[in-house]
Amino acid sequence: MEPATGKPSLFRNILARALLFGVFILVLRFTYVVTITGESCNRVDFCFFSMPQSLNFVIPGAGVSAIVGNDAVSRSDPRRELYTSKEWIRAVHFYSSVFQDLIADGYLSPHSKSLCVETPLGQEVFALKEIGVEDSIGTFQKAAKPLVIKGEGHQIPFDDNTFDFVFTGGGRLDASARPSDFAAEIARILKPEGFAVVHIKANDTYSMNSLLDLFNSCKLVKMLDMDGFDSSMPFVREIVLRKETGFLNHGGKKIPHGISGNKCSVSGHKRELVEKAEPLIEEEPLMPWITLKRNINNVKYLPSMVDISFKNRYVYVDADKHFHQQYDLKKAITLLPYAAWVRNETLRFEINRDPGQEEVSELKDKGRGMGRIQPVKSSGGEVGEIQGFDFAEWLKITVTESDFVVMKMDVEGTEFDLIPQLFETGAICLIDEIFLECHYNRWQRCCPGRRSTKYKKNYGQCLQLFTSLRDSGILVHQWW
């Protein structure tokens, strides 16, 4: 009988395969814990060994490993847990994908000197290093070294023309209390022909144009909408800008900032808002004050339709003498105790009283009874004087297109002089929203069937004024 030499060999093979299979299962389990769940070896449910101090964290699927090892973070540093958390990995995956696309489009390169502005934890910087853009750093009001140094968006601690690429994400420009300074700082530290990429939450045309007004030394080269990576910002609009020399409009033609000349054409994004406004009241109301109260809930205020986050300042102009005393007591308000007019000159006016009204002294106290400002044609009646100023010229000196300007106008009939002048001088393009009281010979409370003789215009002419404003792209509301 021949010896059974094959059985021990078979047994050894089976045993070896079993051991290999067991090792495979253990390795698979370890890989799941470390790379999929993103947890360190401090987890109590499973760990092969304590984390070595020289271990570099690798973000799965991103390509090159970013070096955040022993030299950057000690074993006891809580950031070690941060860098391997699910939230961190999800953010780095998102930004890595964004930056890889920007590299593919030629806006970023591995050799770009790069800055991420307002990055609290530095995921954006980590992602840049992960894909090979090594010369990268971030800024935030509180440092998180080695990725982030101290520096705020409106005061970035670098010299002019330092970076080839500047990025700010997370909708932080939307939330900035000083968006104009934020944008100016990005443009300042960016090299000529360098690229700035901004992620914003706003997605309406009005806010988009407001943003571009802030970057008046940059040219828009790309705009892309994408999904965000968490619930705090589910929608992202990516804006890619290139720094140019001189001042630009959005199409790339060099122009000085603001309105040039005495003419302007109301922008298309403002015209779109007029279409969303509440309908004008076509029929003359018998009791305007009651009509206004009923109509107040129908008014479509501009901030309810668009995002105004990117406006440099919020300016409210109230051309109504009745409120001068109230405003004079408030801080941060500039009070001009003059009458809005088409020229700088002293104005004389008749103080008119309608039938059934109280004494003139009481009307003065209430700010009422003032007739239309114009040269006095008759010697009868009480006459008053007030200093007028060129309202359109003042507006052009005081505000810019990057400001959000709301105007309430109650100017005792001179709206028929002021509104045309705002168009003629181009100042109308500086106003975003108007609440206009149009004065006409309305029905009297005291005397049914009788109209006021204080104003010469009728309701039809007022309606025509409102219609012409809206037809020109001006968001105006009827007010009483």
Short mmCIF file of C-alpha atoms in Angstrom, two decimals:
data_model
loop_
_atom_site.label_atom_id
_atom_site.label_comp_id
_atom_site.label_asym_id
_atom_site.label_seq_id
_atom_site.Cartn_x
_atom_site.Cartn_y
_atom_site.Cartn_z
CA MET A 1 0.00 0.00 0.00
CA GLU A 2 1.37 3.48 -0.96
CA PRO A 3 1.67 6.09 1.79
CA ALA A 4 -1.09 8.79 1.87
CA THR A 5 1.17 11.76 1.23
CA GLY A 6 -1.62 14.10 -0.11
CA LYS A 7 -3.73 14.42 3.08
CA PRO A 8 -1.32 16.55 5.21
CA SER A 9 -0.74 18.84 2.23
CA LEU A 10 -4.48 19.26 1.69
CA PHE A 11 -5.01 20.00 5.37
CA ARG A 12 -2.30 22.65 5.37
CA ASN A 13 -3.84 24.33 2.33
CA ILE A 14 -7.27 24.46 3.94
CA LEU A 15 -5.83 25.86 7.15
CA ALA A 16 -3.83 28.51 5.28
CA ARG A 17 -6.88 29.62 3.32
CA ALA A 18 -8.95 29.83 6.49
CA LEU A 19 -6.33 31.99 8.13
CA LEU A 20 -6.12 34.25 5.06
CA PHE A 21 -9.89 34.57 4.99
CA GLY A 22 -9.93 35.55 8.66
CA VAL A 23 -7.26 38.18 8.07
CA PHE A 24 -9.24 39.51 5.11
CA ILE A 25 -12.36 39.89 7.24
CA LEU A 26 -10.43 41.75 9.94
CA VAL A 27 -8.77 44.06 7.42
CA LEU A 28 -12.12 44.74 5.79
CA ARG A 29 -13.63 45.62 9.15
CA PHE A 30 -10.73 47.93 9.98
CA THR A 31 -10.99 49.63 6.60
CA TYR A 32 -14.70 50.27 7.17
CA VAL A 33 -14.13 51.84 10.56
CA VAL A 34 -11.24 54.08 9.53
CA THR A 35 -12.14 55.16 5.99
CA ILE A 36 -15.90 54.85 5.72
CA THR A 37 -17.14 55.95 9.12
CA GLY A 38 -14.23 58.31 9.47
CA GLU A 39 -13.62 57.55 13.14
CA SER A 40 -10.27 57.28 14.88
CA CYS A 41 -9.07 54.43 17.05
CA ASN A 42 -10.65 56.00 20.08
CA ARG A 43 -13.87 54.23 19.15
CA VAL A 44 -14.69 51.60 21.77
CA ASP A 45 -16.38 49.13 19.46
CA PHE A 46 -13.33 48.21 17.39
CA CYS A 47 -9.70 49.15 16.93
CA PHE A 48 -6.64 47.28 15.83
CA PHE A 49 -4.09 49.49 17.53
CA SER A 50 -3.68 52.94 18.96
CA MET A 51 -3.17 55.60 16.31
CA PRO A 52 0.53 56.18 15.59
CA GLN A 53 1.69 59.73 15.98
CA SER A 54 3.03 59.84 12.42
CA LEU A 55 -0.25 58.80 10.76
CA ASN A 56 -1.40 61.16 8.01
CA PHE A 57 -5.14 61.48 7.52
CA VAL A 58 -6.29 60.40 4.07
CA ILE A 59 -9.61 61.51 2.63
CA PRO A 60 -10.92 58.56 0.58
CA GLY A 61 -11.39 59.16 -3.10
CA ALA A 62 -9.83 62.63 -3.14
CA GLY A 63 -6.49 61.70 -4.65
CA VAL A 64 -3.31 62.87 -2.94
CA SER A 65 -3.08 62.66 0.85
CA ALA A 66 -3.10 65.90 2.78
CA ILE A 67 -0.42 65.98 5.43
CA VAL A 68 -1.97 66.73 8.79
CA GLY A 69 0.05 64.39 10.96
CA ASN A 70 2.06 64.52 14.13
CA ASP A 71 3.71 67.84 13.34
CA ALA A 72 0.33 69.53 12.88
CA VAL A 73 -1.92 67.86 15.42
CA SER A 74 -0.92 66.03 18.58
CA ARG A 75 -2.66 62.84 19.73
CA SER A 76 -4.42 64.72 22.53
CA ASP A 77 -5.58 67.58 20.31
CA PRO A 78 -9.39 67.52 19.86
CA ARG A 79 -8.92 68.56 16.21
CA ARG A 80 -7.69 65.04 15.56
CA GLU A 81 -11.26 63.89 16.03
CA LEU A 82 -12.50 66.82 13.93
CA TYR A 83 -10.34 65.91 10.96
CA THR A 84 -11.81 62.40 10.85
CA SER A 85 -15.47 63.26 11.55
CA LYS A 86 -18.19 62.60 8.98
CA GLU A 87 -18.98 66.31 8.70
CA TRP A 88 -15.35 67.18 8.01
CA ILE A 89 -14.95 64.46 5.40
CA ARG A 90 -18.21 65.43 3.67
CA ALA A 91 -17.11 69.09 3.48
CA VAL A 92 -13.62 68.20 2.21
CA HIS A 93 -15.10 65.90 -0.45
CA PHE A 94 -17.36 68.73 -1.61
CA TYR A 95 -14.62 71.36 -1.79
CA SER A 96 -12.15 68.93 -3.35
CA SER A 97 -14.63 68.30 -6.15
CA VAL A 98 -15.21 72.06 -6.57
CA PHE A 99 -11.49 72.84 -6.73
CA GLN A 100 -10.77 69.98 -9.14
CA ASP A 101 -13.39 71.40 -11.50
CA LEU A 102 -11.79 74.85 -11.19
CA ILE A 103 -8.42 73.34 -12.05
CA ALA A 104 -9.94 71.64 -15.09
CA ASP A 105 -11.39 74.99 -16.22
CA GLY A 106 -8.07 76.79 -15.77
CA TYR A 107 -9.03 79.06 -12.86
CA LEU A 108 -6.79 77.27 -10.37
CA SER A 109 -3.53 75.32 -10.63
CA PRO A 110 -1.32 73.30 -8.25
CA HIS A 111 1.10 76.23 -8.32
CA SER A 112 -1.47 78.89 -7.37
CA LYS A 113 -0.79 80.84 -4.19
CA SER A 114 -4.23 80.45 -2.64
CA LEU A 115 -6.28 81.95 0.20
CA CYS A 116 -9.59 80.86 1.69
CA VAL A 117 -11.33 83.78 3.42
CA GLU A 118 -13.64 83.31 6.43
CA THR A 119 -13.11 79.57 6.87
CA PRO A 120 -13.78 78.72 10.55
CA LEU A 121 -12.40 75.16 10.49
CA GLY A 122 -10.28 75.16 7.34
CA GLN A 123 -11.96 72.39 5.30
CA GLU A 124 -11.43 74.45 2.16
CA VAL A 125 -7.71 74.78 2.85
CA PHE A 126 -7.46 71.07 3.64
CA ALA A 127 -9.20 70.25 0.35
CA LEU A 128 -6.79 72.46 -1.61
CA LYS A 129 -3.80 70.72 -0.08
CA GLU A 130 -5.47 67.36 -0.64
CA ILE A 131 -5.56 67.91 -4.41
CA GLY A 132 -2.01 69.24 -4.54
CA VAL A 133 -2.38 73.02 -4.13
CA GLU A 134 0.16 73.13 -1.32
CA ASP A 135 0.65 76.91 -1.03
CA SER A 136 -2.74 77.46 0.64
CA ILE A 137 -3.86 79.14 3.85
CA GLY A 138 -7.14 80.31 5.40
CA THR A 139 -8.27 83.24 7.54
CA PHE A 140 -10.93 83.60 10.21
CA GLN A 141 -11.51 85.85 13.22
CA LYS A 142 -10.17 83.03 15.40
CA ALA A 143 -7.10 81.10 14.24
CA ALA A 144 -7.19 77.29 13.83
CA LYS A 145 -3.57 76.51 13.02
CA PRO A 146 -1.98 75.12 10.93
CA LEU A 147 -4.72 75.64 8.35
CA VAL A 148 -6.25 78.93 9.46
CA ILE A 149 -4.66 82.14 10.75
CA LYS A 150 -6.38 85.10 12.36
CA GLY A 151 -7.96 87.60 9.99
CA GLU A 152 -11.47 88.84 9.17
CA GLY A 153 -13.10 89.25 5.78
CA HIS A 154 -13.13 93.04 5.94
CA GLN A 155 -9.49 93.20 7.13
CA ILE A 156 -7.36 90.48 5.51
CA PRO A 157 -3.78 90.42 6.89
CA PHE A 158 -1.91 90.27 3.56
CA ASP A 159 -0.36 92.78 1.19
CA ASP A 160 -1.86 93.96 -2.09
CA ASN A 161 -1.62 91.63 -5.10
CA THR A 162 -0.49 88.62 -3.05
CA PHE A 163 -2.65 85.70 -4.22
CA ASP A 164 -3.38 84.00 -7.52
CA PHE A 165 -6.59 82.47 -6.21
CA VAL A 166 -9.00 83.58 -3.47
CA PHE A 167 -12.01 81.58 -2.32
CA THR A 168 -14.83 82.28 0.12
CA GLY A 169 -17.58 79.71 0.63
CA GLY A 170 -20.44 78.87 2.95
CA GLY A 171 -22.47 81.94 2.02
CA ARG A 172 -20.22 84.02 4.27
CA LEU A 173 -20.31 87.03 1.98
CA ASP A 174 -24.13 86.90 2.16
CA ALA A 175 -23.94 87.04 5.96
CA SER A 176 -21.27 89.74 6.19
CA ALA A 177 -22.22 92.96 7.95
CA ARG A 178 -19.70 94.77 5.74
CA PRO A 179 -20.03 93.20 2.26
CA SER A 180 -18.45 96.14 0.46
CA ASP A 181 -15.30 96.02 2.60
CA PHE A 182 -15.26 92.20 2.30
CA ALA A 183 -15.31 92.40 -1.51
CA ALA A 184 -12.80 95.25 -1.60
CA GLU A 185 -10.33 93.26 0.50
CA ILE A 186 -10.60 90.22 -1.77
CA ALA A 187 -9.96 92.41 -4.82
CA ARG A 188 -7.05 94.14 -3.07
CA ILE A 189 -5.05 91.01 -2.20
CA LEU A 190 -5.78 89.33 -5.54
CA LYS A 191 -3.12 89.63 -8.23
CA PRO A 192 -4.12 91.17 -11.58
CA GLU A 193 -5.56 88.41 -13.77
CA GLY A 194 -6.02 86.31 -10.62
CA PHE A 195 -9.33 84.55 -9.89
CA ALA A 196 -11.75 85.01 -7.02
CA VAL A 197 -14.43 82.37 -6.46
CA VAL A 198 -17.43 83.13 -4.24
CA HIS A 199 -20.14 80.73 -3.05
CA ILE A 200 -23.41 82.50 -2.19
CA LYS A 201 -26.89 81.47 -1.11
CA ALA A 202 -28.81 84.11 -3.05
CA ASN A 203 -30.00 83.09 -6.50
CA ASP A 204 -32.10 86.02 -7.78
CA THR A 205 -30.94 88.39 -10.51
CA TYR A 206 -31.17 91.46 -8.28
CA SER A 207 -28.77 90.06 -5.68
CA MET A 208 -26.46 88.84 -8.42
CA ASN A 209 -26.12 92.34 -9.85
CA SER A 210 -25.67 93.77 -6.35
CA LEU A 211 -22.80 91.35 -5.79
CA LEU A 212 -21.12 92.31 -9.06
CA ASP A 213 -21.40 95.98 -8.13
CA LEU A 214 -19.24 95.23 -5.07
CA PHE A 215 -16.48 93.76 -7.25
CA ASN A 216 -16.19 96.70 -9.62
CA SER A 217 -12.55 95.90 -10.47
CA CYS A 218 -13.38 92.32 -11.48
CA LYS A 219 -15.02 90.73 -14.48
CA LEU A 220 -17.57 87.92 -14.26
CA VAL A 221 -16.24 84.89 -16.14
CA LYS A 222 -18.49 82.09 -14.92
CA MET A 223 -21.61 81.40 -12.89
CA LEU A 224 -22.70 77.91 -11.84
CA ASP A 225 -25.54 76.59 -9.67
CA MET A 226 -24.97 73.41 -7.67
CA ASP A 227 -26.23 71.46 -4.68
CA GLY A 228 -24.59 72.10 -1.33
CA PHE A 229 -23.26 69.47 1.03
CA ASP A 230 -25.36 70.14 4.14
CA SER A 231 -28.74 71.49 5.23
CA SER A 232 -27.36 74.91 6.18
CA MET A 233 -26.71 75.65 2.51
CA PRO A 234 -28.58 73.20 0.27
CA PHE A 235 -28.21 75.51 -2.76
CA VAL A 236 -24.93 77.08 -3.87
CA ARG A 237 -24.35 79.64 -6.59
CA GLU A 238 -20.70 79.72 -7.61
CA ILE A 239 -19.37 83.01 -9.00
CA VAL A 240 -15.97 83.10 -10.71
CA LEU A 241 -14.40 86.57 -11.12
CA ARG A 242 -11.14 87.71 -12.68
CA LYS A 243 -9.36 90.82 -11.46
CA GLU A 244 -8.86 93.41 -14.16
CA THR A 245 -7.24 96.83 -14.23
CA GLY A 246 -9.51 99.85 -14.21
CA PHE A 247 -13.23 99.79 -13.53
CA LEU A 248 -15.62 97.54 -15.37
CA ASN A 249 -19.23 96.95 -15.98
CA HIS A 250 -20.49 93.37 -16.06
CA GLY A 251 -19.76 92.94 -19.74
CA GLY A 252 -16.13 93.94 -19.47
CA LYS A 253 -16.26 97.49 -20.87
CA LYS A 254 -14.32 99.99 -18.77
CA ILE A 255 -16.50 102.69 -17.23
CA PRO A 256 -16.26 104.89 -14.15
CA HIS A 257 -18.25 103.72 -11.15
CA GLY A 258 -21.70 105.26 -10.77
CA ILE A 259 -23.85 107.08 -13.30
CA SER A 260 -22.07 108.91 -16.07
CA GLY A 261 -23.85 111.79 -17.72
CA ASN A 262 -27.40 112.85 -17.04
CA LYS A 263 -29.17 109.85 -18.47
CA CYS A 264 -29.62 106.31 -17.28
CA SER A 265 -31.48 103.23 -18.33
CA VAL A 266 -33.10 101.27 -15.53
CA SER A 267 -31.52 97.81 -15.31
CA GLY A 268 -33.43 94.77 -16.45
CA HIS A 269 -33.23 93.11 -13.03
CA LYS A 270 -35.14 96.07 -11.56
CA ARG A 271 -37.75 95.91 -14.30
CA GLU A 272 -38.42 92.28 -13.40
CA LEU A 273 -39.47 93.34 -9.90
CA VAL A 274 -42.14 95.73 -11.22
CA GLU A 275 -43.94 92.77 -12.79
CA LYS A 276 -44.22 91.19 -9.32
CA ALA A 277 -45.54 94.35 -7.63
CA GLU A 278 -49.09 94.78 -6.35
CA PRO A 279 -51.59 96.19 -8.92
CA LEU A 280 -52.17 99.93 -8.99
CA ILE A 281 -55.56 101.15 -7.76
CA GLU A 282 -57.18 102.16 -11.02
CA GLU A 283 -60.36 103.71 -9.64
CA GLU A 284 -60.18 106.84 -7.51
CA PRO A 285 -60.88 105.93 -3.87
CA LEU A 286 -63.58 107.95 -2.13
CA MET A 287 -61.69 107.63 1.17
CA PRO A 288 -57.96 107.26 0.38
CA TRP A 289 -56.87 106.75 4.00
CA ILE A 290 -59.20 103.75 4.34
CA THR A 291 -58.14 102.40 0.94
CA LEU A 292 -54.51 102.54 2.01
CA LYS A 293 -55.26 100.66 5.21
CA ARG A 294 -57.05 97.96 3.26
CA ASN A 295 -54.33 97.79 0.60
CA ILE A 296 -51.33 97.73 2.94
CA ASN A 297 -51.24 93.93 3.09
CA ASN A 298 -51.06 93.73 -0.70
CA VAL A 299 -47.89 95.79 -0.97
CA LYS A 300 -44.95 93.72 -2.29
CA TYR A 301 -41.94 95.17 -0.53
CA LEU A 302 -38.69 94.71 -2.43
CA PRO A 303 -36.81 92.82 0.36
CA SER A 304 -39.61 90.24 0.37
CA MET A 305 -38.96 89.49 -3.32
CA VAL A 306 -35.15 89.49 -3.51
CA ASP A 307 -32.03 89.19 -1.40
CA ILE A 308 -30.50 92.58 -0.52
CA SER A 309 -27.55 91.15 1.47
CA PHE A 310 -24.92 92.46 -0.93
CA LYS A 311 -25.91 96.11 -0.74
CA ASN A 312 -23.21 98.35 0.67
CA ARG A 313 -25.53 100.56 2.76
CA TYR A 314 -29.24 100.75 3.53
CA VAL A 315 -30.42 104.31 2.90
CA TYR A 316 -33.91 105.58 3.71
CA VAL A 317 -34.89 108.99 2.35
CA ASP A 318 -38.07 110.50 3.80
CA ALA A 319 -39.07 113.67 2.00
CA ASP A 320 -41.79 114.66 4.46
CA LYS A 321 -41.41 117.67 6.79
CA HIS A 322 -43.94 116.22 9.21
CA PHE A 323 -41.32 113.77 10.56
CA HIS A 324 -38.38 116.18 10.92
CA GLN A 325 -38.76 116.57 14.67
CA GLN A 326 -38.87 112.79 15.22
CA TYR A 327 -35.79 112.12 13.06
CA ASP A 328 -33.82 114.95 14.66
CA LEU A 329 -33.78 113.00 17.95
CA LYS A 330 -32.42 109.79 16.43
CA LYS A 331 -28.80 108.75 15.99
CA ALA A 332 -27.11 107.94 12.67
CA ILE A 333 -29.61 110.09 10.77
CA THR A 334 -28.75 113.07 8.60
CA LEU A 335 -31.54 115.63 8.76
CA LEU A 336 -31.82 118.25 6.02
CA PRO A 337 -34.46 120.77 7.14
CA TYR A 338 -35.08 121.93 3.60
CA ALA A 339 -37.63 121.33 0.89
CA ALA A 340 -36.83 118.87 -1.86
CA TRP A 341 -36.84 120.88 -5.06
CA VAL A 342 -35.32 121.12 -8.54
CA ARG A 343 -32.92 123.95 -7.66
CA ASN A 344 -31.19 125.53 -4.69
CA GLU A 345 -33.41 128.51 -3.93
CA THR A 346 -35.77 130.02 -1.38
CA LEU A 347 -39.36 128.99 -1.98
CA ARG A 348 -42.56 130.80 -1.10
CA PHE A 349 -45.85 129.03 -0.76
CA GLU A 350 -49.42 129.69 0.20
CA ILE A 351 -50.81 128.02 3.30
CA ASN A 352 -54.19 126.76 2.13
CA ARG A 353 -57.12 125.58 4.16
CA ASP A 354 -59.90 123.41 2.89
CA PRO A 355 -63.50 124.02 3.96
CA GLY A 356 -64.20 122.70 7.43
CA GLN A 357 -60.55 122.53 8.53
CA GLU A 358 -59.32 123.89 11.88
CA GLU A 359 -57.33 127.04 12.43
CA VAL A 360 -54.07 127.52 10.58
CA SER A 361 -52.04 127.33 13.81
CA GLU A 362 -53.34 123.84 14.49
CA LEU A 363 -52.62 122.77 10.94
CA LYS A 364 -49.05 123.96 11.29
CA ASP A 365 -48.62 121.90 14.43
CA LYS A 366 -49.83 118.83 12.57
CA GLY A 367 -47.69 119.56 9.53
CA ARG A 368 -50.76 120.01 7.33
CA GLY A 369 -52.33 122.79 5.30
CA MET A 370 -49.26 123.50 3.19
CA GLY A 371 -50.14 124.27 -0.40
CA ARG A 372 -48.09 123.41 -3.45
CA ILE A 373 -44.61 124.93 -3.40
CA GLN A 374 -44.51 127.44 -6.24
CA PRO A 375 -44.21 131.16 -6.83
CA VAL A 376 -47.12 132.99 -5.19
CA LYS A 377 -49.38 134.45 -7.86
CA SER A 378 -51.81 136.30 -5.62
CA SER A 379 -51.39 138.52 -2.58
CA GLY A 380 -54.28 136.92 -0.71
CA GLY A 381 -53.82 134.23 1.92
CA GLU A 382 -51.00 133.45 4.30
CA VAL A 383 -47.56 133.00 2.77
CA GLY A 384 -44.64 130.94 4.09
CA GLU A 385 -41.01 130.55 3.07
CA ILE A 386 -38.66 127.59 3.06
CA GLN A 387 -35.21 126.88 1.63
CA GLY A 388 -35.28 124.42 -1.24
CA PHE A 389 -32.38 122.32 -2.51
CA ASP A 390 -31.60 120.41 -5.68
CA PHE A 391 -32.81 116.98 -4.61
CA ALA A 392 -31.60 115.05 -7.67
CA GLU A 393 -28.08 116.49 -7.42
CA TRP A 394 -27.94 115.77 -3.69
CA LEU A 395 -29.02 112.18 -4.33
CA LYS A 396 -26.26 111.63 -6.91
CA ILE A 397 -23.65 112.98 -4.49
CA THR A 398 -24.92 111.06 -1.45
CA VAL A 399 -25.64 107.52 -2.64
CA THR A 400 -24.26 105.06 -5.19
CA GLU A 401 -25.61 102.13 -7.18
CA SER A 402 -24.18 99.74 -4.59
CA ASP A 403 -26.46 101.20 -1.88
CA PHE A 404 -30.01 100.03 -1.21
CA VAL A 405 -32.08 103.21 -1.43
CA VAL A 406 -35.72 103.45 -0.37
CA MET A 407 -37.51 106.78 -0.75
CA LYS A 408 -40.79 107.92 0.79
CA MET A 409 -42.00 111.04 -0.97
CA ASP A 410 -44.70 113.34 0.38
CA VAL A 411 -43.79 116.71 -1.13
CA GLU A 412 -47.12 118.52 -1.33
CA GLY A 413 -47.63 118.31 -5.08
CA THR A 414 -44.08 118.97 -6.22
CA GLU A 415 -43.75 115.29 -7.18
CA PHE A 416 -44.86 116.40 -10.66
CA ASP A 417 -41.68 118.52 -10.82
CA LEU A 418 -39.27 116.25 -8.93
CA ILE A 419 -39.99 112.91 -10.63
CA PRO A 420 -39.30 114.21 -14.18
CA GLN A 421 -36.06 115.79 -12.95
CA LEU A 422 -34.94 112.48 -11.40
CA PHE A 423 -35.29 110.95 -14.86
CA GLU A 424 -33.61 113.83 -16.67
CA THR A 425 -30.55 113.76 -14.37
CA GLY A 426 -30.28 109.96 -14.18
CA ALA A 427 -30.75 110.03 -10.40
CA ILE A 428 -33.80 107.77 -10.70
CA CYS A 429 -31.48 104.79 -11.30
CA LEU A 430 -30.07 105.20 -7.79
CA ILE A 431 -33.45 104.51 -6.18
CA ASP A 432 -34.53 100.93 -5.58
CA GLU A 433 -38.02 101.47 -4.18
CA ILE A 434 -40.38 104.47 -3.88
CA PHE A 435 -43.40 105.03 -1.65
CA LEU A 436 -45.11 108.00 -3.28
CA GLU A 437 -48.03 110.09 -2.08
CA CYS A 438 -49.50 111.80 -5.09
CA HIS A 439 -51.52 114.95 -4.32
CA TYR A 440 -54.69 115.67 -6.23
CA ASN A 441 -58.02 117.43 -5.75
CA ARG A 442 -59.54 114.64 -3.67
CA TRP A 443 -63.01 114.60 -2.17
CA GLN A 444 -63.44 116.49 1.11
CA ARG A 445 -64.30 114.78 4.37
CA CYS A 446 -66.24 117.76 5.56
CA CYS A 447 -68.30 118.46 2.50
CA PRO A 448 -69.71 115.53 0.45
CA GLY A 449 -69.61 116.24 -3.26
CA ARG A 450 -66.91 118.91 -3.00
CA ARG A 451 -63.24 118.54 -3.94
CA SER A 452 -60.21 120.22 -2.45
CA THR A 453 -58.90 123.27 -4.24
CA LYS A 454 -55.44 122.86 -2.69
CA TYR A 455 -54.05 120.85 -5.62
CA LYS A 456 -54.75 121.25 -9.33
CA LYS A 457 -54.00 117.71 -10.48
CA ASN A 458 -56.69 115.04 -10.62
CA TYR A 459 -56.51 111.34 -9.74
CA GLY A 460 -56.13 110.35 -13.39
CA GLN A 461 -52.93 112.41 -13.64
CA CYS A 462 -51.60 110.79 -10.46
CA LEU A 463 -52.36 107.34 -11.85
CA GLN A 464 -50.54 108.30 -15.04
CA LEU A 465 -47.49 109.31 -12.95
CA PHE A 466 -47.44 105.94 -11.17
CA THR A 467 -47.91 104.09 -14.45
CA SER A 468 -45.08 105.95 -16.16
CA LEU A 469 -42.74 105.13 -13.27
CA ARG A 470 -43.55 101.43 -13.45
CA ASP A 471 -43.34 101.40 -17.23
CA SER A 472 -39.81 102.77 -16.82
CA GLY A 473 -38.88 99.93 -14.48
CA ILE A 474 -39.23 101.79 -11.15
CA LEU A 475 -40.80 99.88 -8.25
CA VAL A 476 -43.22 102.48 -6.90
CA HIS A 477 -46.09 102.00 -4.43
CA GLN A 478 -49.17 104.20 -4.01
CA TRP A 479 -49.13 105.82 -0.59
CA TRP A 480 -51.40 108.18 1.31
#
